[in-house]
Amino acid sequence: MAIEIFWLSGSPYSWRVLLALEIKQASYVDRRLDGSKGDLKSPEYLAINPRGRAPALRDGDFVLNESVAIMAYLDQACPGPKLFGASAGETGQIWRFICECSDYLADETIAAVLPVFSGQLPEKREAVFASVEKVRAEFARIERVLADQDWFVGDAISAADIAVYPFAALALRGARAAEKQGVDLGFLPFVGRYPAVGRWMDRIEALPRYQKTYPPHWRAADVAPGSAV
Ligand SMILES: N[C@@H](CCC(=O)N[C@@H](CS)C(=O)NCC(=O)O)C(=O)O
């Protein structure tokens, strides 16, 4: 029975899972969901993920939600490079970066960019900039981590890089969208402000199967007010 992956285009949590699958070169059945069609709240999907969120995995009778849990499952279930470290020290550090991303970066990034994509930047400007400040503080920390190493932990991509990357890409996309709306979120020029983060993103984007994971609606659409994340 093949692994099925339920995901949403542009969801950073879904992107983590797609990246993990491609880095492990695992085959899977693509179950892309469309939030606008109610796919997330259908009885069939709620039986897979009662929270009605993406991503989720089904492997035979086994179902799992939560992107990091799915990455951990795939790491055990699929051959390919190990994503959660080769030593106690590496595993601990990888989990540290994943936890820091969950606690300090993920929600703030979404809070910073959602109003930009939904055309609500003018009325939510104060809240957006409060989140932007927190995201920039995290980027400054990440910049220091990556200043003299290619990957967050060890000498290869790990679950730490995969967990953080989609939020960096989302912040950058939000900053570019805001710029088009005449608002400087303070991230651009990105490579000038965060050169090590920029080089790290380039390394991920150069991975052989990266393009397969890129959110299809991002590729298709120019960001404009009203476009979904
Ligand atoms: N902690 C969850 C977060 C999942 C999540 O919030 N997904 C969002 C998309 S980025 C979602 O499905 N939102 C739909 C909704 O809330 O209705 C994970 O890591 O998988």
XYZ file of C-alpha atoms and ligand atoms in Angstrom:
249
model
C 0.000 0.000 0.000
C 1.493 3.353 -1.031
C 1.812 6.338 1.281
C -0.797 9.001 0.539
C -0.025 12.643 1.285
C -2.802 15.201 1.746
C -1.507 18.724 1.273
C -2.349 22.317 0.393
C -0.451 24.472 -2.093
C 1.360 27.294 -0.285
C 0.998 25.737 3.164
C 4.462 25.865 4.745
C 3.564 22.852 6.888
C 2.616 20.847 3.785
C 5.786 21.990 2.059
C 7.889 20.444 4.839
C 6.385 17.051 4.102
C 6.804 17.350 0.328
C 10.449 18.361 0.790
C 11.088 15.420 3.132
C 9.553 13.009 0.612
C 11.627 14.367 -2.253
C 14.875 14.408 -0.272
C 14.273 10.788 0.668
C 13.227 10.108 -2.951
C 10.153 8.351 -1.619
C 7.205 7.589 -3.854
C 3.766 8.625 -2.689
C 0.236 9.195 -3.871
C -0.398 12.904 -4.278
C -3.685 13.946 -2.640
C -3.652 17.709 -3.133
C -6.515 19.410 -1.288
C -8.373 22.559 -2.253
C -9.367 24.556 0.829
C -11.726 26.748 -1.221
C -13.750 23.664 -2.187
C -14.154 22.592 1.452
C -11.791 19.624 1.106
C -10.301 20.226 4.570
C -13.655 20.006 6.329
C -15.180 17.108 4.367
C -16.189 14.096 6.486
C -13.698 11.954 4.536
C -10.814 14.276 5.344
C -11.867 14.876 8.956
C -11.644 11.103 9.411
C -7.981 11.396 8.414
C -7.216 14.613 10.298
C -9.932 15.607 12.790
C -8.373 19.077 13.001
C -9.235 19.693 9.349
C -5.780 21.012 8.544
C -3.067 20.075 6.091
C -0.837 18.131 5.840
C -1.828 14.573 6.689
C -0.524 11.136 5.780
C -2.283 7.838 5.250
C -0.318 4.612 4.982
C -2.765 1.714 4.776
C -4.792 1.848 7.981
C -2.396 4.283 9.622
C -3.169 8.018 9.552
C -1.090 10.883 10.917
C -1.322 14.653 11.103
C 1.245 17.282 12.185
C 4.026 18.049 9.738
C 6.945 17.263 12.051
C 5.364 13.975 13.128
C 4.887 13.081 9.453
C 8.544 13.888 8.723
C 9.580 11.618 11.606
C 7.324 8.834 10.288
C 8.725 9.142 6.771
C 12.259 9.080 8.131
C 11.613 5.671 9.679
C 9.331 4.291 6.973
C 11.306 5.254 3.869
C 14.879 4.599 2.790
C 17.149 7.485 1.869
C 19.156 10.032 3.840
C 18.403 10.184 7.562
C 16.682 13.456 8.439
C 16.822 13.389 12.233
C 20.558 13.062 12.825
C 23.280 10.450 13.058
C 24.265 11.039 16.691
C 22.648 12.106 19.957
C 24.128 15.571 19.545
C 22.803 15.970 16.014
C 19.354 14.677 16.947
C 19.172 17.066 19.899
C 20.220 20.049 17.812
C 17.802 19.181 15.024
C 14.927 19.040 17.513
C 16.092 22.288 19.060
C 15.794 24.104 15.712
C 12.434 22.476 14.959
C 11.082 23.529 18.377
C 12.449 27.055 18.000
C 10.803 27.302 14.606
C 7.460 26.177 16.057
C 7.672 28.450 19.084
C 9.158 31.640 17.657
C 9.059 31.733 13.852
C 6.143 29.829 12.302
C 3.072 31.610 13.701
C 4.734 35.029 13.549
C 5.619 34.531 9.887
C 2.049 33.601 9.040
C 0.739 36.566 11.061
C 3.152 38.861 9.208
C 2.280 37.751 5.674
C -1.393 36.691 5.677
C -2.721 40.271 5.764
C -0.343 41.126 2.905
C -1.747 38.352 0.708
C -5.354 39.033 1.692
C -5.185 42.771 0.972
C -5.596 43.703 4.667
C -2.191 45.285 5.141
C -3.499 48.867 5.534
C -5.842 48.077 8.440
C -3.573 45.453 10.066
C -0.330 47.328 9.625
C 0.480 47.635 13.333
C -0.033 43.924 14.039
C 1.890 42.995 10.877
C 4.890 45.064 11.928
C 4.803 43.634 15.465
C 5.105 40.154 13.920
C 7.669 41.331 11.368
C 9.938 42.481 14.212
C 9.807 39.000 15.754
C 10.439 37.291 12.420
C 13.408 39.578 11.751
C 14.866 38.737 15.166
C 14.616 35.037 14.278
C 16.204 35.631 10.875
C 19.087 37.406 12.626
C 19.608 34.315 14.808
C 19.404 31.989 11.794
C 21.860 34.211 9.929
C 24.373 33.726 12.767
C 23.841 29.933 12.772
C 24.364 29.663 9.016
C 27.218 32.176 8.797
C 29.874 29.478 8.835
C 27.983 26.284 8.076
C 26.005 25.086 5.063
C 23.212 23.371 7.030
C 21.630 23.883 10.434
C 23.155 20.674 11.833
C 25.998 18.494 10.534
C 27.125 18.405 6.947
C 23.873 17.556 5.175
C 20.298 18.743 4.980
C 18.198 17.566 7.924
C 14.688 17.923 9.306
C 15.827 21.225 10.867
C 16.491 22.794 7.459
C 13.300 21.304 6.038
C 11.193 22.583 8.952
C 12.492 26.154 8.696
C 12.865 26.619 4.919
C 9.161 26.996 4.006
C 8.784 29.805 6.551
C 11.816 31.632 5.161
C 10.375 31.274 1.644
C 6.991 32.487 2.856
C 8.493 35.527 4.611
C 10.429 36.430 1.484
C 7.351 36.072 -0.709
C 5.363 38.192 1.739
C 8.057 40.871 1.724
C 8.028 40.982 -2.093
C 4.226 41.182 -2.147
C 4.267 43.995 0.424
C 6.874 45.858 -1.618
C 4.503 45.729 -4.603
C 1.898 47.325 -2.316
C 4.385 50.077 -1.455
C 5.242 48.769 2.033
C 8.761 47.860 3.157
C 8.643 45.025 5.693
C 12.390 45.396 6.226
C 13.494 42.087 4.702
C 14.619 43.369 1.310
C 17.094 43.290 -0.290
C 17.073 39.827 1.250
C 20.574 38.729 0.265
C 21.992 42.060 1.452
C 20.384 41.714 4.883
C 20.654 37.950 5.329
C 23.454 36.696 3.049
C 23.966 33.354 4.799
C 20.227 32.655 4.837
C 20.123 33.542 1.135
C 22.954 31.108 0.323
C 21.248 28.390 2.398
C 17.982 28.940 0.509
C 19.895 28.712 -2.774
C 21.365 25.365 -1.664
C 17.907 23.999 -0.904
C 16.463 25.369 -4.134
C 19.286 23.691 -6.094
C 18.398 20.237 -4.743
C 17.483 17.956 -7.649
C 13.802 17.457 -6.761
C 13.126 20.825 -5.124
C 11.109 22.158 -8.063
C 8.606 19.342 -7.659
C 7.747 20.680 -4.197
C 7.306 24.338 -5.145
C 3.735 25.483 -4.437
C 1.932 25.198 -7.770
C -0.276 28.240 -7.240
C 2.785 30.346 -6.401
C 4.296 29.356 -9.700
C 1.093 30.128 -11.529
C 0.139 33.401 -9.934
C 1.720 36.741 -9.309
C 1.036 37.787 -5.747
C -1.869 40.179 -5.631
C -4.341 41.130 -2.928
C -6.742 38.248 -2.560
C -4.344 35.485 -3.548
C -4.060 32.664 -1.042
C -0.910 31.812 0.904
N 0.840 22.213 13.362
C 0.273 21.803 12.101
C -0.243 23.050 11.384
C -1.067 22.726 10.135
C -1.804 23.956 9.626
O -2.088 24.914 10.369
N -2.110 23.952 8.327
C -2.843 25.054 7.752
C -2.253 25.432 6.400
S -0.689 26.274 6.563
C -4.271 24.641 7.480
O -4.524 23.528 7.074
N -5.216 25.565 7.673
C -6.577 25.326 7.313
C -7.540 25.753 8.365
O -7.117 26.155 9.448
O -8.739 25.662 8.099
C 1.323 21.039 11.293
O 2.516 21.194 11.598
O 0.972 20.250 10.400
